[in-house]
mmCIF file of C-alpha atoms and ligand atoms in Angstrom:
data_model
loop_
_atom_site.group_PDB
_atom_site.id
_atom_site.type_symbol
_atom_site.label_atom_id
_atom_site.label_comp_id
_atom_site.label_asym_id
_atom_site.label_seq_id
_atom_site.Cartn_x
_atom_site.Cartn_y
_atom_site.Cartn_z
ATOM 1 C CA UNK A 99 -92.768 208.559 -110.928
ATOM 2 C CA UNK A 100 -90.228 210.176 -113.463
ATOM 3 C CA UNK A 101 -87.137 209.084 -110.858
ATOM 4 C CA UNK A 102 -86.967 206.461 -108.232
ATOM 5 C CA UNK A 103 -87.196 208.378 -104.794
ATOM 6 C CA UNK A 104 -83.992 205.920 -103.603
ATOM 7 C CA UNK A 105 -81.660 204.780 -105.547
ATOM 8 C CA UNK A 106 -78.252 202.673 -104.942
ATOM 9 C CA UNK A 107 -76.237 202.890 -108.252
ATOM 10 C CA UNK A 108 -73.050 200.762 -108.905
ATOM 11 C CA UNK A 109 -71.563 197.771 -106.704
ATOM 12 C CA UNK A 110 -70.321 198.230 -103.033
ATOM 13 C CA UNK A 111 -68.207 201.374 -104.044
ATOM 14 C CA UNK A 112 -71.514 202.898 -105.718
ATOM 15 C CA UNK A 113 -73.466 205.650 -104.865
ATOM 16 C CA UNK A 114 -76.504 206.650 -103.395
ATOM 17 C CA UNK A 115 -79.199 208.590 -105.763
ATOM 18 C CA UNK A 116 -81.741 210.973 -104.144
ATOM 19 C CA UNK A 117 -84.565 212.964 -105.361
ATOM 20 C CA UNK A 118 -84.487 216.372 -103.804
ATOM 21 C CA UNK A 119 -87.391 216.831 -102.284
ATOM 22 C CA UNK A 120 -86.538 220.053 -101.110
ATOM 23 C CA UNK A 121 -86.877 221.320 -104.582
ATOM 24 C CA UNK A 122 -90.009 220.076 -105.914
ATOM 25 C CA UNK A 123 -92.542 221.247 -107.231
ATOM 26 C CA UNK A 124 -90.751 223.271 -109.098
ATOM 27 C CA UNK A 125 -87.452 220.497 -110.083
ATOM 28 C CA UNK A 126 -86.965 217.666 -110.200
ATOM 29 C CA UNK A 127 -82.823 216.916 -108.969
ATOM 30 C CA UNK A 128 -80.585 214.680 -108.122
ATOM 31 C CA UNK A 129 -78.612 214.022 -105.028
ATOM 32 C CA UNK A 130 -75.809 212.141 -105.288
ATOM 33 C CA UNK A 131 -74.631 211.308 -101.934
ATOM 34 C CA UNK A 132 -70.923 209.796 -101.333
ATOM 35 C CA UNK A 133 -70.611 210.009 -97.684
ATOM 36 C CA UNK A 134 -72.100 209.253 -94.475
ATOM 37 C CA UNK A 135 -72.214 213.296 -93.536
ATOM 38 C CA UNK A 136 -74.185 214.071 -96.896
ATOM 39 C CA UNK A 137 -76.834 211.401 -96.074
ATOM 40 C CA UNK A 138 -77.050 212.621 -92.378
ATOM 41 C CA UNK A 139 -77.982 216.274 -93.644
ATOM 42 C CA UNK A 140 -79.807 215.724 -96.798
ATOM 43 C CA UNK A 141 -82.301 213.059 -94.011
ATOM 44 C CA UNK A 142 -82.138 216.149 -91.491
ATOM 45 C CA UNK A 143 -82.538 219.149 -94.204
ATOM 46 C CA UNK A 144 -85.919 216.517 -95.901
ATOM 47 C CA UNK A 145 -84.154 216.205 -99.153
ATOM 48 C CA UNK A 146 -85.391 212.562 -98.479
ATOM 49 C CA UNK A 147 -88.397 212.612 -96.348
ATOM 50 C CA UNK A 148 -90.933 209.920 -95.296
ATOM 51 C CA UNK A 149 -90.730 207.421 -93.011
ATOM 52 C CA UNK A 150 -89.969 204.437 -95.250
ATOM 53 C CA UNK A 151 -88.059 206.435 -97.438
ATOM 54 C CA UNK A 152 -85.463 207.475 -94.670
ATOM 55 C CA UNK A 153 -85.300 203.977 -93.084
ATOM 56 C CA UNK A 154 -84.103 202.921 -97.197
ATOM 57 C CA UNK A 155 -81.870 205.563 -97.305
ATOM 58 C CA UNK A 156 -80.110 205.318 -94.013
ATOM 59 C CA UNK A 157 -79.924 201.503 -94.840
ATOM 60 C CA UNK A 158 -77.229 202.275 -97.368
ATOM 61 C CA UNK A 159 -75.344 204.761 -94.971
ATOM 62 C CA UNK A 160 -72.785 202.067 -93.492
ATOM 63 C CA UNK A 161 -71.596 201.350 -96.852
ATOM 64 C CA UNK A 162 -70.753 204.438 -97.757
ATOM 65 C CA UNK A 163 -69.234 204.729 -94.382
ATOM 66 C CA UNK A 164 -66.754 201.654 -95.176
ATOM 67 C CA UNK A 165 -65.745 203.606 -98.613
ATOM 68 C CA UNK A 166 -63.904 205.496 -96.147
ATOM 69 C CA UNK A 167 -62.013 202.896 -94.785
ATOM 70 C CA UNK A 168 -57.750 203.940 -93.951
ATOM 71 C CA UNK A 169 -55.878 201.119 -95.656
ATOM 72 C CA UNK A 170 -54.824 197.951 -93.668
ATOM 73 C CA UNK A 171 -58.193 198.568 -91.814
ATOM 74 C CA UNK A 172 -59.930 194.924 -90.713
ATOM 75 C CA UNK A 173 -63.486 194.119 -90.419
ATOM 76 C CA UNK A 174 -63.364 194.826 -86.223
ATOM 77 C CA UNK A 175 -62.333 198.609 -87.568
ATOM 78 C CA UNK A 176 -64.382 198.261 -90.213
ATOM 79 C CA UNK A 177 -67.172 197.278 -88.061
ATOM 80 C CA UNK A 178 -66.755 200.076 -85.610
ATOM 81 C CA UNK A 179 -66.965 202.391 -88.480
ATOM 82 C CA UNK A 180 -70.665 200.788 -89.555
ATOM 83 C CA UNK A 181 -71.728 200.849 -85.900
ATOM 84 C CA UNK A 182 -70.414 204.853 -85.589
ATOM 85 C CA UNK A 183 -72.196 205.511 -88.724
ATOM 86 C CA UNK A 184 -75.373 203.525 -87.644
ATOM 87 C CA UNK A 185 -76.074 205.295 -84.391
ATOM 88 C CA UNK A 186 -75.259 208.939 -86.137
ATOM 89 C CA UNK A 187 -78.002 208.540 -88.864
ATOM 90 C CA UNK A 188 -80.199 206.755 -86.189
ATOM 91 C CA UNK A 189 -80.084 210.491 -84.015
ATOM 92 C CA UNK A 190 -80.935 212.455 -87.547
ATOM 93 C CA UNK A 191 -84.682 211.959 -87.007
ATOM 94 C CA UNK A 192 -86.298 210.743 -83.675
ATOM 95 C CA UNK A 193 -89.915 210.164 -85.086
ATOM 96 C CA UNK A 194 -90.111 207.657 -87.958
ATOM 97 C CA UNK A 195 -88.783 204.203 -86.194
ATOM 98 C CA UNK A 196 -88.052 202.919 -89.774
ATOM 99 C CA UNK A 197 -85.002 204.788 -89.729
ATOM 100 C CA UNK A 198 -83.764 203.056 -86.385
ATOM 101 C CA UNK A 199 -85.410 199.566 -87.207
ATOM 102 C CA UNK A 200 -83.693 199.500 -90.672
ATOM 103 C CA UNK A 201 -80.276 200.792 -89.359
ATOM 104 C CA UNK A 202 -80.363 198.161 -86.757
ATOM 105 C CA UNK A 203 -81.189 195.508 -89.446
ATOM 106 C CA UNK A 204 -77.607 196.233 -91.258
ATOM 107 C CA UNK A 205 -76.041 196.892 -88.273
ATOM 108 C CA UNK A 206 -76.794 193.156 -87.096
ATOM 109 C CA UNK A 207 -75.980 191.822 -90.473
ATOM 110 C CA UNK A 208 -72.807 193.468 -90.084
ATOM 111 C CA UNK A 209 -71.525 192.052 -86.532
ATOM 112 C CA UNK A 210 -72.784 189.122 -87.642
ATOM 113 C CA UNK A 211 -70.153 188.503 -90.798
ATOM 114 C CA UNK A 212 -67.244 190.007 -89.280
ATOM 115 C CA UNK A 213 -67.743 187.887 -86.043
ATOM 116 C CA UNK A 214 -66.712 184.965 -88.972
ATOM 117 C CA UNK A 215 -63.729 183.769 -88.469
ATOM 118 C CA UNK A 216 -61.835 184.528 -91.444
ATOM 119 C CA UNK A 217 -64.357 187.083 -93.058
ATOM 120 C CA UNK A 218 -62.508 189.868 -95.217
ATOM 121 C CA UNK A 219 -63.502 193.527 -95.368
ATOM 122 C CA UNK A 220 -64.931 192.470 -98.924
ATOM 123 C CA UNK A 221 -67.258 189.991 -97.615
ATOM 124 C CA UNK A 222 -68.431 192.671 -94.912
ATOM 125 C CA UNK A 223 -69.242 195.360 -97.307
ATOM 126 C CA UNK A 224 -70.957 192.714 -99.580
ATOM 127 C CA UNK A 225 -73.179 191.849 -97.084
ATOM 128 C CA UNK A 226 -74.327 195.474 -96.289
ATOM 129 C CA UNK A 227 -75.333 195.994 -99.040
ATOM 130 C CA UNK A 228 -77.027 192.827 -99.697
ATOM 131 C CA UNK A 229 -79.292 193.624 -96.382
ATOM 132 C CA UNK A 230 -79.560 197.532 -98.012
ATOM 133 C CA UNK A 231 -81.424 195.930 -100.961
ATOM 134 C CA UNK A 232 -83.284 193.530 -99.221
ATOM 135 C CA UNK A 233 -84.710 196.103 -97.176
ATOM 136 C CA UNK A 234 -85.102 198.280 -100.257
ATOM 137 C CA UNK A 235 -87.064 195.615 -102.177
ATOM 138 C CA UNK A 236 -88.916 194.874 -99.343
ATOM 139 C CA UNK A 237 -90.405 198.524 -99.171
ATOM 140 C CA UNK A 238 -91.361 197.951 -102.756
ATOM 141 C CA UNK A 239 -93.204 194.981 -102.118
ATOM 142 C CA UNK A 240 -94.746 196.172 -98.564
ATOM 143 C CA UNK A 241 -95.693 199.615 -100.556
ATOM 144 C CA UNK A 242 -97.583 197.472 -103.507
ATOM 145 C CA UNK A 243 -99.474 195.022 -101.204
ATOM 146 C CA UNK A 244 -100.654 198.129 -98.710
ATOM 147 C CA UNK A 245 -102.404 199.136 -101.820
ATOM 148 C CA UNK A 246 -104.033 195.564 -102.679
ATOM 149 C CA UNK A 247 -104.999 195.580 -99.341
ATOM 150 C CA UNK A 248 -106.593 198.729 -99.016
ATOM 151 C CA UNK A 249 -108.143 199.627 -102.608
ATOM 152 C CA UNK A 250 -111.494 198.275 -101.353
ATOM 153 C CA UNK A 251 -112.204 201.585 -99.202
ATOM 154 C CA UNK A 252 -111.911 204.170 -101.669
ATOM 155 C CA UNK A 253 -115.554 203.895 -103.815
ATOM 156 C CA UNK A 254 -117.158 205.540 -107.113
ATOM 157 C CA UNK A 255 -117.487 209.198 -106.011
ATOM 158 C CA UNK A 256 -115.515 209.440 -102.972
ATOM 159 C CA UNK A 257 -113.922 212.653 -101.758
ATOM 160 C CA UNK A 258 -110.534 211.560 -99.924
ATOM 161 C CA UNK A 259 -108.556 214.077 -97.577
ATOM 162 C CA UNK A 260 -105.096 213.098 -96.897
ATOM 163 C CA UNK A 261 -102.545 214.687 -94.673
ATOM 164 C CA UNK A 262 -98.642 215.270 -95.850
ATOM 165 C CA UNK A 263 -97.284 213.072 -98.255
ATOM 166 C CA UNK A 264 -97.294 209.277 -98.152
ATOM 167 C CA UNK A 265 -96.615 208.425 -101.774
ATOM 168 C CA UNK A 266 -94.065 207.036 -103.697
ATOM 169 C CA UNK A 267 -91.721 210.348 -102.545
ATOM 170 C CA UNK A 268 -92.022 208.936 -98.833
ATOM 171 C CA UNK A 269 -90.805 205.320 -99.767
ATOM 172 C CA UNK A 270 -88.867 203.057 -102.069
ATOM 173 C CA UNK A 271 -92.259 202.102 -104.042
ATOM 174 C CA UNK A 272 -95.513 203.969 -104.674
ATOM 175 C CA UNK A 273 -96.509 205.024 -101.115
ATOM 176 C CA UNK A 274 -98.734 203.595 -98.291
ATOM 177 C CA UNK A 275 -101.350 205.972 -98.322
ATOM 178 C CA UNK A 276 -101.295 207.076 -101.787
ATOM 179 C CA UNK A 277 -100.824 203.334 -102.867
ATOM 180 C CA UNK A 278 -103.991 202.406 -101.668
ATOM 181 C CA UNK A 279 -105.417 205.155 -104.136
ATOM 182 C CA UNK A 280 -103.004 204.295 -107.208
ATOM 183 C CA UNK A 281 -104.883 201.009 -106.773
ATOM 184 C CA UNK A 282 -107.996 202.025 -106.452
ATOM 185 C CA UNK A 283 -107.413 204.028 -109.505
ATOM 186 C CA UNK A 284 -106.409 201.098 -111.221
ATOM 187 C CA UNK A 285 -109.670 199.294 -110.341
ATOM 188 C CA UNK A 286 -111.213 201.891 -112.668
ATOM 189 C CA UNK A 287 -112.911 203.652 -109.693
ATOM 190 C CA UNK A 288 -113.238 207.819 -109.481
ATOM 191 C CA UNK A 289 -112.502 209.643 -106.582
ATOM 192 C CA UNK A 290 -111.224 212.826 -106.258
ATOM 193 C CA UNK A 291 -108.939 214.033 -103.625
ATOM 194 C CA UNK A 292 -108.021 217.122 -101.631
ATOM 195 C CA UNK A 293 -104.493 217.167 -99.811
ATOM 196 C CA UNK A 294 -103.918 219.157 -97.029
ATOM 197 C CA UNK A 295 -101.013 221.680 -97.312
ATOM 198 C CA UNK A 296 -99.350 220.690 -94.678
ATOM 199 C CA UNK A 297 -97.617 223.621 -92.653
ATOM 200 C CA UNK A 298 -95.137 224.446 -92.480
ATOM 201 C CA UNK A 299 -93.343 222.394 -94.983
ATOM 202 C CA UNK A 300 -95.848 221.713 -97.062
ATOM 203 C CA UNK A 301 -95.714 218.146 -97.870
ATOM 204 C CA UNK A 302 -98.849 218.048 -98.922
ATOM 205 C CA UNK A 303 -98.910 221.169 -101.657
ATOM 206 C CA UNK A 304 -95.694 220.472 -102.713
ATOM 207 C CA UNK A 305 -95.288 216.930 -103.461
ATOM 208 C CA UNK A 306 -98.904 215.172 -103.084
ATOM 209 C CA UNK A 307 -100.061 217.266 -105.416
ATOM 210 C CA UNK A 308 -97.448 216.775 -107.567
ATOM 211 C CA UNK A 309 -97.664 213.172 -107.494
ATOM 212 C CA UNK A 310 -101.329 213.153 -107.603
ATOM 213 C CA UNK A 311 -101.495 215.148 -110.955
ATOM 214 C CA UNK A 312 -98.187 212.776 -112.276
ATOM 215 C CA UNK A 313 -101.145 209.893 -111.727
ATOM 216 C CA UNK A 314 -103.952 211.651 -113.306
ATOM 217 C CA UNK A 315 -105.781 211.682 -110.272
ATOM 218 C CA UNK A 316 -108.711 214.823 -109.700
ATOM 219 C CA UNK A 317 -106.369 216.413 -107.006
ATOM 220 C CA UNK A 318 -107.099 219.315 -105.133
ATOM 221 C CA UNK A 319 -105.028 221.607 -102.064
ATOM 222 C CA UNK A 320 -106.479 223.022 -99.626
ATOM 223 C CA UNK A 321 -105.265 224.720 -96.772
ATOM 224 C CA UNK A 322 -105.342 223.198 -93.181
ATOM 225 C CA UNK A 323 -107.356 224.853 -92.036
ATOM 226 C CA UNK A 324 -110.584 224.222 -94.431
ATOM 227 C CA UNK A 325 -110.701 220.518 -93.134
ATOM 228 C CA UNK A 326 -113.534 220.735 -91.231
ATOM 229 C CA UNK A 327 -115.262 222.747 -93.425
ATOM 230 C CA UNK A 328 -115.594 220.421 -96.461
ATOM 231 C CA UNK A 329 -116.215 217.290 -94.002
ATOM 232 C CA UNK A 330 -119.719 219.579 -93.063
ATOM 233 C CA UNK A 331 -120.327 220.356 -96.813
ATOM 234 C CA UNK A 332 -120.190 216.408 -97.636
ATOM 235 C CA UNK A 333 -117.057 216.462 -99.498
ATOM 236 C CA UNK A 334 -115.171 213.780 -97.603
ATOM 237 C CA UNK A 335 -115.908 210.555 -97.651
ATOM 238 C CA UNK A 336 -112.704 209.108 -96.456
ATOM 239 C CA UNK A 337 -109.175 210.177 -94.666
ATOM 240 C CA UNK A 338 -106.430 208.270 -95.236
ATOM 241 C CA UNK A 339 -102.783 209.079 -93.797
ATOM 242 C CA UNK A 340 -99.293 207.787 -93.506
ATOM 243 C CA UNK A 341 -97.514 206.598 -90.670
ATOM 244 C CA UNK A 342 -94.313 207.470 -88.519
ATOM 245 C CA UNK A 343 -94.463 204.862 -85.555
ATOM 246 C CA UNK A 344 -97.210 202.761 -84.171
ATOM 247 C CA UNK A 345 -97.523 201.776 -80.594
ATOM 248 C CA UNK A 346 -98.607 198.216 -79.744
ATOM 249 C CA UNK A 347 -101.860 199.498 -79.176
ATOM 250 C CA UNK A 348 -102.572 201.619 -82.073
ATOM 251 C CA UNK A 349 -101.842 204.943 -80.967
ATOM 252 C CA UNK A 350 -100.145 206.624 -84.362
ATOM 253 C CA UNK A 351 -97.282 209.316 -84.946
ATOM 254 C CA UNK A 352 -97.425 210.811 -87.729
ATOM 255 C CA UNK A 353 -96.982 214.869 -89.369
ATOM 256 C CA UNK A 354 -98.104 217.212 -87.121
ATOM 257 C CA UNK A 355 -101.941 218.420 -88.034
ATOM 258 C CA UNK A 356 -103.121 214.856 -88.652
ATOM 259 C CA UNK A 357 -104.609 214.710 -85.028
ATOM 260 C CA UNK A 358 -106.963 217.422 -85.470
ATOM 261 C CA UNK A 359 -107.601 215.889 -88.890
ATOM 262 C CA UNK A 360 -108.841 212.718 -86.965
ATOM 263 C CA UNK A 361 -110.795 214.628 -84.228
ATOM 264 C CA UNK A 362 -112.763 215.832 -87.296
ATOM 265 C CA UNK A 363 -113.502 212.829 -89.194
ATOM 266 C CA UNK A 364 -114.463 211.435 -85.800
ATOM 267 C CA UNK A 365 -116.562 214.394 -84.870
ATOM 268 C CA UNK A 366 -118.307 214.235 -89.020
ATOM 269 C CA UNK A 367 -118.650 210.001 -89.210
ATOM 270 C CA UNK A 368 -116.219 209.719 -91.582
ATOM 271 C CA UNK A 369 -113.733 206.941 -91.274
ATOM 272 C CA UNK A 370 -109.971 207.337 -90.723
ATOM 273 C CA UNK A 371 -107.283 205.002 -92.563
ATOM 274 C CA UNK A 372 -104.024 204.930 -91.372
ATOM 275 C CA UNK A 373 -101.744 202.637 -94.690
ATOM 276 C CA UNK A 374 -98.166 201.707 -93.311
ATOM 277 C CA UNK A 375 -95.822 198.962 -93.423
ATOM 278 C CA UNK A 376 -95.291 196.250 -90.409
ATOM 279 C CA UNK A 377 -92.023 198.492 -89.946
ATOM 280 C CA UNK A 378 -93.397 201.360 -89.056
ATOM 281 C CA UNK A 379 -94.812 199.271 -85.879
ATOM 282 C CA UNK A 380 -92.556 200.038 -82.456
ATOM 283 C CA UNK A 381 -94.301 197.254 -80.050
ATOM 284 C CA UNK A 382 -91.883 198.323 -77.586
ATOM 285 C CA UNK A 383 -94.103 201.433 -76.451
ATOM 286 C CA UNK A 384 -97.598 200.267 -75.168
ATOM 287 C CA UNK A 385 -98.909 203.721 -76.025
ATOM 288 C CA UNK A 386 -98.319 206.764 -78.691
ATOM 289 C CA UNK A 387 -96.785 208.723 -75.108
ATOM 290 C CA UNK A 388 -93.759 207.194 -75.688
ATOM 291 C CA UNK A 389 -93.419 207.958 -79.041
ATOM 292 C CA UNK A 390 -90.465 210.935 -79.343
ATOM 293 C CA UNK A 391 -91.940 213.420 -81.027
ATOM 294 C CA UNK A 392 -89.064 215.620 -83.562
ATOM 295 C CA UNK A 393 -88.762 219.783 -82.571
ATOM 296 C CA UNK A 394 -88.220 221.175 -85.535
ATOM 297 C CA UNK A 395 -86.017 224.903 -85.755
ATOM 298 C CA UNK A 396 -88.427 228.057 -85.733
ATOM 299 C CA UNK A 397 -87.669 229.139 -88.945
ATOM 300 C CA UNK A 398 -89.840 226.835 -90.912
ATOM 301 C CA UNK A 399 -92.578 228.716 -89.235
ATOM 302 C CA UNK A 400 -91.532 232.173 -89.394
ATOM 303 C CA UNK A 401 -90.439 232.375 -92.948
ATOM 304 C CA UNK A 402 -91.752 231.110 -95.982
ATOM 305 C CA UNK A 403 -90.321 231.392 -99.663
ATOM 306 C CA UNK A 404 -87.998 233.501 -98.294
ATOM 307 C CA UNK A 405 -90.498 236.199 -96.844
ATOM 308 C CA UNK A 406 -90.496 237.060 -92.899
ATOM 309 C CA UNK A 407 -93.844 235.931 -92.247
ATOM 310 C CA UNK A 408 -93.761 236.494 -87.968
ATOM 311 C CA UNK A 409 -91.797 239.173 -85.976
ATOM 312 C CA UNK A 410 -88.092 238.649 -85.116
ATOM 313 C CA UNK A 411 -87.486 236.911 -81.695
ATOM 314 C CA UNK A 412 -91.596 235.704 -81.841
ATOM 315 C CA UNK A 413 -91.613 232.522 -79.914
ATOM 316 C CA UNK A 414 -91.968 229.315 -81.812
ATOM 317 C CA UNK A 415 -93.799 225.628 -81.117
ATOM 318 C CA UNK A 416 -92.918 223.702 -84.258
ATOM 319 C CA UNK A 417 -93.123 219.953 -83.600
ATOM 320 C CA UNK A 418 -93.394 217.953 -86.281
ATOM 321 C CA UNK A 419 -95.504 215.167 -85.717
ATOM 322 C CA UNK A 420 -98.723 214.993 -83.440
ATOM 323 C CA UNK A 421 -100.031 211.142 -82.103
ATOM 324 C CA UNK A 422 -103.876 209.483 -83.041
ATOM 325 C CA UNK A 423 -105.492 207.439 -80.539
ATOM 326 C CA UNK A 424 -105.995 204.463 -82.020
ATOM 327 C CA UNK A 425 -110.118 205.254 -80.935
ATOM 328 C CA UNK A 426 -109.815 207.928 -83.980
ATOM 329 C CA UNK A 427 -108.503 205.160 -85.932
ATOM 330 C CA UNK A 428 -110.979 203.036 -88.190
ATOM 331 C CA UNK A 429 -108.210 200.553 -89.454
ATOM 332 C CA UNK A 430 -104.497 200.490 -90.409
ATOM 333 C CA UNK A 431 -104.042 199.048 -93.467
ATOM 334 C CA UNK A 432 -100.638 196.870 -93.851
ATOM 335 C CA UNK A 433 -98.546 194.537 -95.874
ATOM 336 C CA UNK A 434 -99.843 192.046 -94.152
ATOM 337 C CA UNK A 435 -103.663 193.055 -93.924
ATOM 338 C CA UNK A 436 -105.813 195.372 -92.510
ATOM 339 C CA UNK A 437 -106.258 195.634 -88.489
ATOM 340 C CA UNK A 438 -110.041 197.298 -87.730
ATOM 341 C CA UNK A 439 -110.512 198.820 -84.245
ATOM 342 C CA UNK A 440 -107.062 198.645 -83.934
ATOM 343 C CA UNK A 441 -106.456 198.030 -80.466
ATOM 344 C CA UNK A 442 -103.297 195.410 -78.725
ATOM 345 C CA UNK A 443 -104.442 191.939 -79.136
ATOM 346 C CA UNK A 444 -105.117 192.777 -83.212
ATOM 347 C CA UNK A 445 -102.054 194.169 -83.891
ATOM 348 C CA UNK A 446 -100.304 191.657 -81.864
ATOM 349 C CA UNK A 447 -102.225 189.118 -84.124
ATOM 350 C CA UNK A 448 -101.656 190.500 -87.272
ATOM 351 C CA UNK A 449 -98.036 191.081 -86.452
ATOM 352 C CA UNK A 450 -97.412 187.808 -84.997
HETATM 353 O O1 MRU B 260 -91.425 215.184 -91.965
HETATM 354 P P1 MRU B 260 -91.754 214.172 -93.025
HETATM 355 O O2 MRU B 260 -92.080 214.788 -94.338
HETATM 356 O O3 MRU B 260 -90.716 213.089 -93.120
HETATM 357 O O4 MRU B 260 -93.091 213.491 -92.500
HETATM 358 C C1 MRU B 260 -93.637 212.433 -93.255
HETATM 359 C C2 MRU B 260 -94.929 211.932 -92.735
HETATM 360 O O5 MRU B 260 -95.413 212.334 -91.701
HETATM 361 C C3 MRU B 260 -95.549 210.805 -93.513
HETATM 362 O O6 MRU B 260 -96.931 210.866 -93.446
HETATM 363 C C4 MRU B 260 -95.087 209.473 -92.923
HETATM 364 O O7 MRU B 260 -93.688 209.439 -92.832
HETATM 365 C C5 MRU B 260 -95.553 208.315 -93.713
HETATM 366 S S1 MRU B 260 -94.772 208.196 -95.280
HETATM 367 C C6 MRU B 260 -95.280 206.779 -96.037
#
């Protein structure tokens, strides 16, 4: 990777460094967001996209919201201010539980120094951001051992079909899914891989492939639609996918298409990875039903590079994730190992 996806630069006045998704292939820019309204729209617009990625992001949010702070404001103020900021960047995105389960981790952090008596406004913000990097090294780490943990499925002469992107773009390291081939890469093995497009944003074309070809790994797009088709030619071997939220029994959220893509790997005998971190788990929902699924505005499906590609006034379904059973699932691969057959008493094991 040329820039890091997330990036916090300076102390607790700093600012927060993004690379535009919105604008890649093609270029490679900067965001440099100062406020808590700039984070909120460049999370909504997908400047930073990906699950992990977001939850980082966000986790640096309440800082910038106490850069704001009037003069002669305390740490109760001051702690309003984190909690206001908190729950606005928690409503940008409803899918990826990252972005609620890191916000909440800050947000905790937070009550937890100004409730000391005595603590300054100084100690407050120094303590958000300590929990922003923690959280932002963690993703690092979580990212690198995904890919230790998972190198062992992708063999000499695989074809692997992912779905969207799940690479270093999508987090604060080199990716879940992707890791696990950046690994197997650097065990010397060759594998090729196709990455779905992705409609209608395009994930998948736009910044897979990009980070594929970065790697010097035999990349190739295809459109969604051709899945099934090179599964019955004998060109997949493996799928492997991100993650969005996971329900305590294995049921998985995650970009819209990846479903089907699992109905056909089930229907050809080909097995289905799913590589995310222990945070992308939500054990509060027994199944994928309760998993809030993000409506996305029609326009991402009528136009495209700035072309009318449907009639005005068309109706438009454009959610933007779909849920696996965890049946189509052969194993999720974590941080902390990999659960096969996922189903609730393995997860709960793994997860503790
Ligand atoms: O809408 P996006 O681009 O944020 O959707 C991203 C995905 O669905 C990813 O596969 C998922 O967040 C996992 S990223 C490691």
């Amino acid at each position: 990777m040329i820039a890091e996806t997330v990036k916090w630069v300076g102390g607790v006045n700093g600012v927060l460094e993004l690379i535009d998704q919105r604008q890649l292939p093609d270029r490679l820019e900067i965001l440099r967001i100062r406020s808590v309204e700039q984070l909120y729209e460049a999370i909504k617009t997908l400047a930073v996209r990906g699950a992990p990625a977001i939850g980082v992001a966000a986790a640096y949010g309440p800082l910038l919201a106490l850069h704001w702070l009037a003069a002669g404001e305390g740490p109760p103020e001051a702690l309003e201010g984190v909690v206001k900021a908190c729950d606005y960047l928690a409503s940008s995105r409803p899918t990826a539980v990252n972005l609620s389960w890191s916000l909440g981790r800050v947000c905790a952090r937070a009550r937890s120094v100004a409730g000391d008596a005595g603590s300054t406004i100084e100690d407050l913000q120094e303590a958000v951001l300590a929990e922003a990097k923690a959280i932002h090294a963690e993703d690092v780490e979580m990212c690198r051992k995904i890919g230790a943990n998972g190198e062992k499925f992708i063999r000499d002469g695989f074809g692997v079909l992912t779905h969207c992107n799940a690479g270093a773009l999508a987090t604060a390291g080199q990716g879940t899914a992707l890791s696990v081939l950046f690994e197997a890469q650097k065990k010397g093995r060759q594998f090729e891989v196709y990455a779905d497009e992705t409609r209608p944003l395009l994930q998948g074309s736009r910044l897979t492939a990009w980070e594929l070809q970065q790697a010097g790994i035999k990349a190739t797009v295809i459109c969604d639609n051709m899945a099934g088709f090179l599964m019955r030619q004998g060109k997949i071997q493996a799928v492997i996918t991100g993650a969005d939220r996971i329900a305590a029994n294995g049921d998985t959220a995650n970009k819209i298409g990846t479903y089907s893509v699992s109905v056909l790997a089930k229907h050809h005998g080909i097995p289905f990875y799913v590589a995310a971190p222990s945070s992308t788990f939500d054990l509060s929902l027994a199944s994928g039903e309760g998993i809030p699924i993000e409506q996305r505005n029609a326009s991402e499906v009528t136009w495209m590079g700035g072309a009318h590609i449907a009639p005005d006034n068309i109706d438009v379904y454009n959610p933007a994730f779909d849920v696996t059973p965890a049946g189509n699932i052969t194993a999720i691969i974590t941080e902390r190992g990999v659960i096969v057959g996922p189903n609730p008493d393995r997860i709960r094991t793994l997860l503790g």
